[in-house]
mmCIF file of C-alpha atoms in Angstrom:
data_model
loop_
_atom_site.group_PDB
_atom_site.id
_atom_site.type_symbol
_atom_site.label_atom_id
_atom_site.label_comp_id
_atom_site.label_asym_id
_atom_site.label_seq_id
_atom_site.Cartn_x
_atom_site.Cartn_y
_atom_site.Cartn_z
ATOM 1 C CA MET A 19 12.251 -19.242 -9.814
ATOM 2 C CA PRO A 20 12.089 -15.796 -11.478
ATOM 3 C CA SER A 21 13.694 -12.801 -9.826
ATOM 4 C CA HIS A 22 11.377 -11.583 -7.075
ATOM 5 C CA PHE A 23 11.154 -8.155 -8.700
ATOM 6 C CA VAL A 24 9.959 -9.356 -12.109
ATOM 7 C CA GLY A 25 6.357 -10.229 -11.268
ATOM 8 C CA ARG A 26 5.978 -7.205 -9.027
ATOM 9 C CA ARG A 27 7.228 -4.903 -11.767
ATOM 10 C CA THR A 28 4.607 -6.299 -14.161
ATOM 11 C CA VAL A 29 1.755 -5.434 -11.801
ATOM 12 C CA ARG A 30 3.160 -1.980 -11.088
ATOM 13 C CA THR A 31 3.722 -1.166 -14.744
ATOM 14 C CA VAL A 32 0.076 -1.892 -15.566
ATOM 15 C CA SER A 33 -1.101 0.330 -12.717
ATOM 16 C CA ALA A 34 1.325 3.128 -13.584
ATOM 17 C CA VAL A 35 0.100 3.135 -17.173
ATOM 18 C CA ALA A 36 -3.492 3.367 -15.940
ATOM 19 C CA LEU A 37 -2.529 6.374 -13.848
ATOM 20 C CA ALA A 38 -0.682 8.030 -16.703
ATOM 21 C CA LEU A 39 -3.664 7.651 -19.005
ATOM 22 C CA GLY A 40 -5.953 9.136 -16.374
ATOM 23 C CA THR A 41 -8.052 6.008 -16.118
ATOM 24 C CA GLY A 42 -9.113 5.397 -12.547
ATOM 25 C CA ILE A 43 -8.455 2.097 -10.860
ATOM 26 C CA SER A 44 -10.886 1.009 -8.164
ATOM 27 C CA ALA A 45 -8.080 -0.453 -6.059
ATOM 28 C CA PRO A 46 -4.504 -1.625 -6.643
ATOM 29 C CA LEU A 47 -4.446 -4.973 -8.400
ATOM 30 C CA LEU A 48 -2.781 -6.694 -5.482
ATOM 31 C CA PHE A 49 -5.856 -6.215 -3.271
ATOM 32 C CA ALA A 50 -8.033 -8.451 -5.406
ATOM 33 C CA GLY A 51 -9.111 -11.310 -3.183
ATOM 34 C CA THR A 52 -8.924 -9.515 0.167
ATOM 35 C CA ALA A 53 -12.574 -10.262 0.862
ATOM 36 C CA GLY A 54 -11.942 -13.940 0.171
ATOM 37 C CA ALA A 55 -9.101 -13.905 2.655
ATOM 38 C CA ALA A 56 -11.431 -12.491 5.279
ATOM 39 C CA GLY A 57 -13.839 -15.329 4.598
ATOM 40 C CA SER A 58 -11.059 -17.866 5.089
ATOM 41 C CA ALA A 59 -10.126 -16.105 8.312
ATOM 42 C CA ALA A 60 -13.648 -16.566 9.651
ATOM 43 C CA SER A 61 -13.565 -20.312 9.013
ATOM 44 C CA SER A 62 -10.108 -20.813 10.537
ATOM 45 C CA ALA A 63 -11.085 -18.832 13.616
ATOM 46 C CA ALA A 64 -14.237 -20.840 14.292
ATOM 47 C CA SER A 65 -12.752 -22.834 17.176
ATOM 48 C CA SER A 66 -10.859 -19.912 18.678
ATOM 49 C CA ALA A 67 -11.810 -17.962 21.758
ATOM 50 C CA ALA A 68 -13.387 -14.626 20.871
ATOM 51 C CA SER A 69 -10.852 -12.733 22.960
ATOM 52 C CA SER A 70 -7.819 -14.073 21.060
ATOM 53 C CA ALA A 71 -6.390 -13.267 17.684
ATOM 54 C CA THR A 72 -5.701 -16.321 15.522
ATOM 55 C CA ALA A 73 -2.673 -17.340 13.454
ATOM 56 C CA ALA A 74 -2.790 -20.455 11.303
ATOM 57 C CA PHE A 75 -1.975 -21.866 7.900
ATOM 58 C CA SER A 76 -4.833 -21.411 5.416
ATOM 59 C CA PRO A 77 -4.848 -24.158 2.739
ATOM 60 C CA SER A 78 -7.102 -22.134 0.409
ATOM 61 C CA ASP A 79 -4.718 -19.146 0.489
ATOM 62 C CA HIS A 80 -1.559 -21.223 0.927
ATOM 63 C CA GLY A 81 -0.366 -18.663 3.440
ATOM 64 C CA ILE A 82 -0.422 -17.776 7.100
ATOM 65 C CA LEU A 83 -3.680 -16.093 8.093
ATOM 66 C CA TYR A 84 -3.607 -13.671 11.035
ATOM 67 C CA THR A 85 -7.044 -12.503 12.178
ATOM 68 C CA ALA A 86 -7.958 -10.130 14.984
ATOM 69 C CA ALA A 87 -10.931 -10.800 17.221
ATOM 70 C CA PRO A 88 -13.828 -8.308 17.054
ATOM 71 C CA GLY A 89 -13.267 -5.224 19.189
ATOM 72 C CA GLN A 90 -9.528 -5.743 19.551
ATOM 73 C CA THR A 91 -6.923 -3.006 19.290
ATOM 74 C CA ASN A 92 -3.901 -4.739 17.835
ATOM 75 C CA LYS A 93 -0.282 -3.641 18.109
ATOM 76 C CA VAL A 94 1.471 -6.030 15.764
ATOM 77 C CA THR A 95 5.162 -6.416 15.018
ATOM 78 C CA VAL A 96 6.043 -8.735 12.120
ATOM 79 C CA THR A 97 9.543 -9.963 11.310
ATOM 80 C CA ALA A 98 9.829 -11.855 8.019
ATOM 81 C CA THR A 99 12.690 -14.160 7.035
ATOM 82 C CA LYS A 100 13.285 -16.353 3.989
ATOM 83 C CA SER A 101 15.111 -19.656 3.709
ATOM 84 C CA THR A 102 15.189 -22.284 0.981
ATOM 85 C CA GLY A 103 11.612 -23.210 0.137
ATOM 86 C CA LYS A 104 10.112 -21.484 3.146
ATOM 87 C CA VAL A 105 9.012 -18.076 4.474
ATOM 88 C CA SER A 106 8.814 -17.558 8.231
ATOM 89 C CA TYR A 107 7.064 -14.868 10.273
ATOM 90 C CA LEU A 108 7.559 -13.906 13.894
ATOM 91 C CA ILE A 109 4.332 -12.144 14.925
ATOM 92 C CA ASP A 110 4.144 -10.249 18.208
ATOM 93 C CA ASP A 111 0.944 -8.542 19.385
ATOM 94 C CA ALA A 112 -0.397 -6.832 22.495
ATOM 95 C CA VAL A 113 -3.179 -9.437 22.704
ATOM 96 C CA SER A 114 -3.242 -13.189 23.154
ATOM 97 C CA ILE A 115 -2.863 -15.217 19.952
ATOM 98 C CA ASP A 116 -4.335 -18.657 19.294
ATOM 99 C CA ALA A 117 -1.579 -20.570 17.415
ATOM 100 C CA GLY A 118 -2.999 -22.987 14.849
ATOM 101 C CA GLU A 119 -1.485 -25.155 12.113
ATOM 102 C CA GLY A 120 1.932 -23.928 10.985
ATOM 103 C CA CYS A 121 2.408 -21.713 14.056
ATOM 104 C CA SER A 122 3.844 -22.214 17.540
ATOM 105 C CA TYR A 123 4.872 -20.240 20.620
ATOM 106 C CA PRO A 124 8.619 -19.523 20.890
ATOM 107 C CA ASP A 125 8.024 -19.105 24.620
ATOM 108 C CA SER A 126 5.302 -21.394 25.963
ATOM 109 C CA ALA A 127 4.569 -18.891 28.732
ATOM 110 C CA ASP A 128 3.992 -16.001 26.292
ATOM 111 C CA HIS A 129 0.927 -16.385 24.063
ATOM 112 C CA THR A 130 1.209 -12.901 22.573
ATOM 113 C CA LYS A 131 3.999 -14.037 20.215
ATOM 114 C CA VAL A 132 3.912 -16.774 17.567
ATOM 115 C CA SER A 133 6.350 -18.121 15.015
ATOM 116 C CA CYS A 134 4.775 -19.281 11.746
ATOM 117 C CA SER A 135 6.251 -20.844 8.617
ATOM 118 C CA VAL A 136 4.846 -21.670 5.204
ATOM 119 C CA GLU A 137 6.378 -23.612 2.343
ATOM 120 C CA THR A 138 6.509 -21.569 -0.858
ATOM 121 C CA LEU A 139 4.990 -22.678 -4.136
ATOM 122 C CA GLU A 140 6.626 -22.498 -7.546
ATOM 123 C CA SER A 141 4.568 -19.741 -9.170
ATOM 124 C CA GLN A 142 4.886 -17.509 -12.218
ATOM 125 C CA ASP A 143 3.326 -14.664 -10.246
ATOM 126 C CA PRO A 144 4.063 -13.313 -6.774
ATOM 127 C CA TYR A 145 1.497 -14.138 -4.115
ATOM 128 C CA PRO A 146 0.916 -13.365 -0.424
ATOM 129 C CA THR A 147 2.209 -15.853 2.125
ATOM 130 C CA LEU A 148 0.989 -13.734 5.053
ATOM 131 C CA LEU A 149 -2.541 -12.312 5.208
ATOM 132 C CA LEU A 150 -3.427 -9.903 8.010
ATOM 133 C CA ASN A 151 -7.056 -9.057 8.772
ATOM 134 C CA LEU A 152 -7.223 -6.677 11.728
ATOM 135 C CA GLY A 153 -10.875 -5.642 11.637
ATOM 136 C CA ASP A 154 -12.070 -2.782 13.847
ATOM 137 C CA GLY A 155 -9.987 -0.792 16.328
ATOM 138 C CA ASN A 156 -7.121 1.679 15.980
ATOM 139 C CA ASP A 157 -4.459 -0.845 15.053
ATOM 140 C CA THR A 158 -0.721 -0.485 14.453
ATOM 141 C CA VAL A 159 1.580 -2.741 12.450
ATOM 142 C CA SER A 160 5.368 -2.579 12.241
ATOM 143 C CA TYR A 161 6.872 -4.775 9.499
ATOM 144 C CA ASP A 162 10.542 -5.760 9.150
ATOM 145 C CA ASN A 163 11.505 -7.746 6.041
ATOM 146 C CA LYS A 164 14.857 -9.218 7.018
ATOM 147 C CA GLY A 165 14.878 -11.523 4.005
ATOM 148 C CA ASP A 166 14.376 -8.703 1.458
ATOM 149 C CA GLU A 167 11.795 -11.013 -0.136
ATOM 150 C CA THR A 168 9.060 -9.492 -2.301
ATOM 151 C CA TYR A 169 7.998 -12.406 -4.485
ATOM 152 C CA TYR A 170 6.255 -13.861 -1.442
ATOM 153 C CA PHE A 171 4.765 -10.874 0.350
ATOM 154 C CA ALA A 172 2.276 -9.803 3.008
ATOM 155 C CA ARG A 173 -1.220 -8.519 2.255
ATOM 156 C CA ALA A 174 -2.932 -6.573 5.025
ATOM 157 C CA ASP A 175 -6.494 -5.340 5.452
ATOM 158 C CA LEU A 176 -6.324 -2.984 8.439
ATOM 159 C CA GLY A 177 -10.120 -2.599 8.590
ATOM 160 C CA ALA A 178 -12.110 0.104 10.358
ATOM 161 C CA GLY A 179 -10.384 2.551 12.694
ATOM 162 C CA ASN A 180 -7.484 4.998 12.536
ATOM 163 C CA ASP A 181 -4.729 2.554 11.701
ATOM 164 C CA THR A 182 -0.972 2.825 11.282
ATOM 165 C CA TRP A 183 1.298 0.706 9.095
ATOM 166 C CA LYS A 184 5.056 1.260 9.191
ATOM 167 C CA HIS A 185 7.677 -0.562 7.158
ATOM 168 C CA VAL A 186 10.870 -0.488 9.207
ATOM 169 C CA GLY A 187 13.449 -2.594 7.376
ATOM 170 C CA GLY A 188 14.408 -4.337 4.142
ATOM 171 C CA VAL A 189 12.693 -4.157 0.762
ATOM 172 C CA ASP A 190 8.940 -3.819 1.216
ATOM 173 C CA GLY A 191 6.814 -5.299 -1.571
ATOM 174 C CA ASN A 192 3.739 -5.650 0.652
ATOM 175 C CA ALA A 193 0.153 -4.657 -0.158
ATOM 176 C CA VAL A 194 -1.742 -2.690 2.506
ATOM 177 C CA LEU A 195 -5.399 -1.627 2.512
ATOM 178 C CA GLY A 196 -6.176 0.991 5.160
ATOM 179 C CA GLY A 197 -9.963 0.585 5.174
ATOM 180 C CA THR A 198 -12.350 2.976 6.901
ATOM 181 C CA GLY A 199 -10.743 5.607 9.135
ATOM 182 C CA ASP A 200 -7.912 8.141 9.037
ATOM 183 C CA ASP A 201 -4.933 5.909 8.379
ATOM 184 C CA ASN A 202 -1.194 6.556 8.268
ATOM 185 C CA LEU A 203 0.619 4.174 5.911
ATOM 186 C CA THR A 204 4.408 4.315 5.538
ATOM 187 C CA MET A 205 5.650 1.926 2.884
ATOM 188 C CA GLY A 206 9.122 0.874 1.773
ATOM 189 C CA ASP A 207 10.447 0.164 -1.728
ATOM 190 C CA TYR A 208 7.955 -1.604 -4.042
ATOM 191 C CA GLY A 209 5.116 -1.395 -1.515
ATOM 192 C CA THR A 210 1.487 -0.907 -2.554
ATOM 193 C CA ALA A 211 -0.918 1.087 -0.370
ATOM 194 C CA SER A 212 -4.601 1.971 -0.679
ATOM 195 C CA GLY A 213 -5.926 4.316 1.995
ATOM 196 C CA GLY A 214 -9.632 3.520 1.670
ATOM 197 C CA ASP A 215 -12.282 5.776 3.197
ATOM 198 C CA GLY A 216 -10.983 8.468 5.525
ATOM 199 C CA LYS A 217 -8.421 11.275 5.533
ATOM 200 C CA ASP A 218 -5.312 9.223 4.992
ATOM 201 C CA THR A 219 -1.604 9.988 4.940
ATOM 202 C CA ILE A 220 0.500 7.717 2.738
ATOM 203 C CA HIS A 221 4.256 7.602 2.180
ATOM 204 C CA THR A 222 5.509 5.536 -0.748
ATOM 205 C CA LYS A 223 9.034 4.925 -2.016
ATOM 206 C CA LYS A 224 10.907 3.485 -5.001
ATOM 207 C CA GLY A 225 8.685 1.459 -7.310
ATOM 208 C CA GLY A 226 5.693 1.874 -5.009
ATOM 209 C CA ILE A 227 2.024 2.557 -5.709
ATOM 210 C CA ALA A 228 -0.206 4.682 -3.471
ATOM 211 C CA GLN A 229 -3.927 5.317 -3.872
ATOM 212 C CA GLY A 230 -6.068 7.643 -1.788
ATOM 213 C CA GLY A 231 -9.788 7.290 -1.184
ATOM 214 C CA ASN A 232 -12.930 9.392 -1.117
ATOM 215 C CA GLN A 233 -11.734 12.094 1.275
ATOM 216 C CA ASN A 234 -8.900 14.618 1.428
ATOM 217 C CA ASP A 235 -5.682 12.627 1.515
ATOM 218 C CA VAL A 236 -2.012 13.595 1.753
ATOM 219 C CA ILE A 237 0.360 11.391 -0.234
ATOM 220 C CA TYR A 238 4.164 11.579 -0.433
ATOM 221 C CA ALA A 239 6.036 9.801 -3.236
ATOM 222 C CA ASP A 240 9.791 9.432 -2.982
ATOM 223 C CA GLY A 241 11.925 7.302 -5.250
ATOM 224 C CA GLU A 242 12.181 6.269 -8.879
ATOM 225 C CA GLU A 243 9.096 4.964 -10.703
ATOM 226 C CA SER A 244 6.589 5.429 -7.890
ATOM 227 C CA ALA A 245 2.968 6.104 -8.872
ATOM 228 C CA VAL A 246 0.181 7.924 -7.016
ATOM 229 C CA GLU A 247 -3.563 8.294 -7.568
ATOM 230 C CA GLY A 248 -5.318 10.675 -5.195
ATOM 231 C CA GLY A 249 -8.860 9.401 -5.667
ATOM 232 C CA ALA A 250 -11.916 11.507 -4.872
ATOM 233 C CA GLY A 251 -11.416 14.446 -2.528
ATOM 234 C CA ASP A 252 -9.188 17.503 -2.437
ATOM 235 C CA ASP A 253 -5.831 15.813 -2.136
ATOM 236 C CA GLU A 254 -2.292 17.030 -1.622
ATOM 237 C CA ILE A 255 0.368 14.997 -3.440
ATOM 238 C CA ARG A 256 4.092 15.647 -3.117
ATOM 239 C CA GLY A 257 6.766 14.047 -5.229
ATOM 240 C CA GLY A 258 10.377 13.560 -4.200
ATOM 241 C CA ALA A 259 13.558 12.260 -5.770
ATOM 242 C CA GLY A 260 13.292 10.289 -9.004
ATOM 243 C CA ARG A 261 10.765 10.095 -11.821
ATOM 244 C CA GLN A 262 7.163 9.682 -10.669
ATOM 245 C CA THR A 263 3.598 9.515 -11.961
ATOM 246 C CA LEU A 264 1.295 11.725 -9.865
ATOM 247 C CA ASN A 265 -2.433 11.715 -10.609
ATOM 248 C CA GLY A 266 -4.889 13.826 -8.612
ATOM 249 C CA ASP A 267 -8.020 12.145 -9.994
ATOM 250 C CA ASP A 268 -11.292 13.789 -8.825
ATOM 251 C CA GLY A 269 -11.367 16.841 -6.571
ATOM 252 C CA ASN A 270 -9.507 20.143 -6.336
ATOM 253 C CA ASP A 271 -6.011 18.803 -5.865
ATOM 254 C CA LYS A 272 -2.580 20.291 -5.256
ATOM 255 C CA ILE A 273 0.290 18.337 -6.762
ATOM 256 C CA TYR A 274 3.972 19.128 -6.373
ATOM 257 C CA GLY A 275 6.506 17.318 -8.529
ATOM 258 C CA GLY A 276 9.937 16.507 -7.186
ATOM 259 C CA ASP A 277 13.450 16.573 -8.597
ATOM 260 C CA GLY A 278 12.913 14.086 -11.430
ATOM 261 C CA ASP A 279 11.182 14.079 -14.812
ATOM 262 C CA ASP A 280 7.647 13.657 -13.531
ATOM 263 C CA PHE A 281 4.292 12.985 -15.164
ATOM 264 C CA ILE A 282 1.615 15.054 -13.394
ATOM 265 C CA TYR A 283 -2.075 14.684 -14.173
ATOM 266 C CA GLY A 284 -4.657 16.887 -12.434
ATOM 267 C CA GLY A 285 -7.807 14.968 -13.292
ATOM 268 C CA LYS A 286 -11.270 16.418 -12.742
ATOM 269 C CA GLY A 287 -11.534 19.550 -10.620
ATOM 270 C CA ASN A 288 -9.759 22.880 -10.251
ATOM 271 C CA ASP A 289 -6.210 21.736 -9.627
ATOM 272 C CA ILE A 290 -2.923 23.467 -8.869
ATOM 273 C CA LEU A 291 0.056 21.642 -10.360
ATOM 274 C CA TYR A 292 3.753 22.376 -9.837
ATOM 275 C CA GLY A 293 6.446 20.597 -11.818
ATOM 276 C CA ASN A 294 9.419 21.857 -9.791
ATOM 277 C CA ASN A 295 12.815 20.552 -10.959
ATOM 278 C CA GLY A 296 13.225 18.253 -13.946
ATOM 279 C CA ASN A 297 11.711 17.932 -17.412
ATOM 280 C CA ASP A 298 8.095 17.406 -16.439
ATOM 281 C CA THR A 299 4.906 16.642 -18.359
ATOM 282 C CA ILE A 300 1.862 18.293 -16.793
ATOM 283 C CA TYR A 301 -1.784 17.917 -17.832
ATOM 284 C CA GLY A 302 -4.556 19.841 -16.088
ATOM 285 C CA ASN A 303 -7.455 17.922 -17.641
ATOM 286 C CA SER A 304 -10.968 19.317 -17.013
ATOM 287 C CA GLY A 305 -11.515 22.241 -14.639
ATOM 288 C CA ASP A 306 -9.953 25.658 -14.121
ATOM 289 C CA ASP A 307 -6.389 24.639 -13.413
ATOM 290 C CA GLU A 308 -3.091 26.336 -12.608
ATOM 291 C CA LEU A 309 0.055 24.794 -14.101
ATOM 292 C CA TYR A 310 3.575 25.896 -13.164
ATOM 293 C CA GLY A 311 6.464 24.143 -14.862
ATOM 294 C CA GLY A 312 9.448 25.183 -12.767
ATOM 295 C CA PRO A 313 13.089 24.683 -13.799
ATOM 296 C CA GLY A 314 13.605 22.337 -16.754
ATOM 297 C CA GLN A 315 12.114 21.762 -20.202
ATOM 298 C CA ASP A 316 8.488 21.017 -19.403
ATOM 299 C CA VAL A 317 5.392 20.148 -21.429
ATOM 300 C CA LEU A 318 2.254 21.886 -20.117
ATOM 301 C CA SER A 319 -1.342 21.354 -21.257
ATOM 302 C CA GLY A 320 -4.241 22.894 -19.355
ATOM 303 C CA GLY A 321 -7.121 21.024 -20.948
ATOM 304 C CA PRO A 322 -10.768 22.231 -20.950
ATOM 305 C CA GLY A 323 -11.439 25.167 -18.635
ATOM 306 C CA ARG A 324 -10.026 28.605 -17.808
ATOM 307 C CA ASN A 325 -6.434 27.742 -17.005
ATOM 308 C CA ILE A 326 -3.279 29.549 -15.931
ATOM 309 C CA VAL A 327 -0.188 28.039 -17.568
ATOM 310 C CA ARG A 328 3.300 29.261 -16.723
ATOM 311 C CA GLN A 329 6.731 27.921 -17.498
ATOM 312 C CA ASP A 330 8.645 29.488 -14.588
#
């Protein structure tokens, strides 16, 4: 089995190059197939009571499928562990859960908590072994990766509502789609987040990818080789420690580089770009932009428009 970082790095490198070239990506690559997962969820939930969430093994996805019932507000805590040939998830929610194939109740008197396991496949590419579909409602998810496993990861579609995702332990590696609503997504190392529609706040770390949506988002990037695309809207993007790729995309964006040698790309719109510390490369692209290099040996290019360019 390849190192669990190898396949993830391949996906992230492709996306980071797309950001650096200024070519928009409609969604992070890891979200391809989310709609299919939702379809599988509907079929596996057919025999479940409408008031219960469902957790069961999905043969078509070869993973554990967790699906909220319509109208639920979910407060989910996930603890992931890895053993030889198997990934296990302890899922705790504020609502009752219908435990299907591959899942059981650790305490028969408590149906708000299930333990699920799935055998892993030999695969050249990483794939999700846990798929969360939370639907409507203002949902919260807390995720603890005690196995530090990223080759087999979780993919979450938080759905409509003002949702919160928080990675609390271990290497991340998960893929989270915020959906409609003002979401707050806090990722760990190597996590991938897409805010979707709404005024979202996203925190990404080492090796992570964050993408805003159509409204005014705030995105924080901290850690080496993280990549950000603001999307449409007037976004605020702030870099941190390490070398990062920060792309405002459409809208009048404000981008602040961090302490590393950053690549900053304004995109369309009248952008304000700060390199801060490090040897940064800053492109304004179209629009009337302001570029400020900051300390270090920077490369500044305003692009078309009436620009202000200063190496301060």
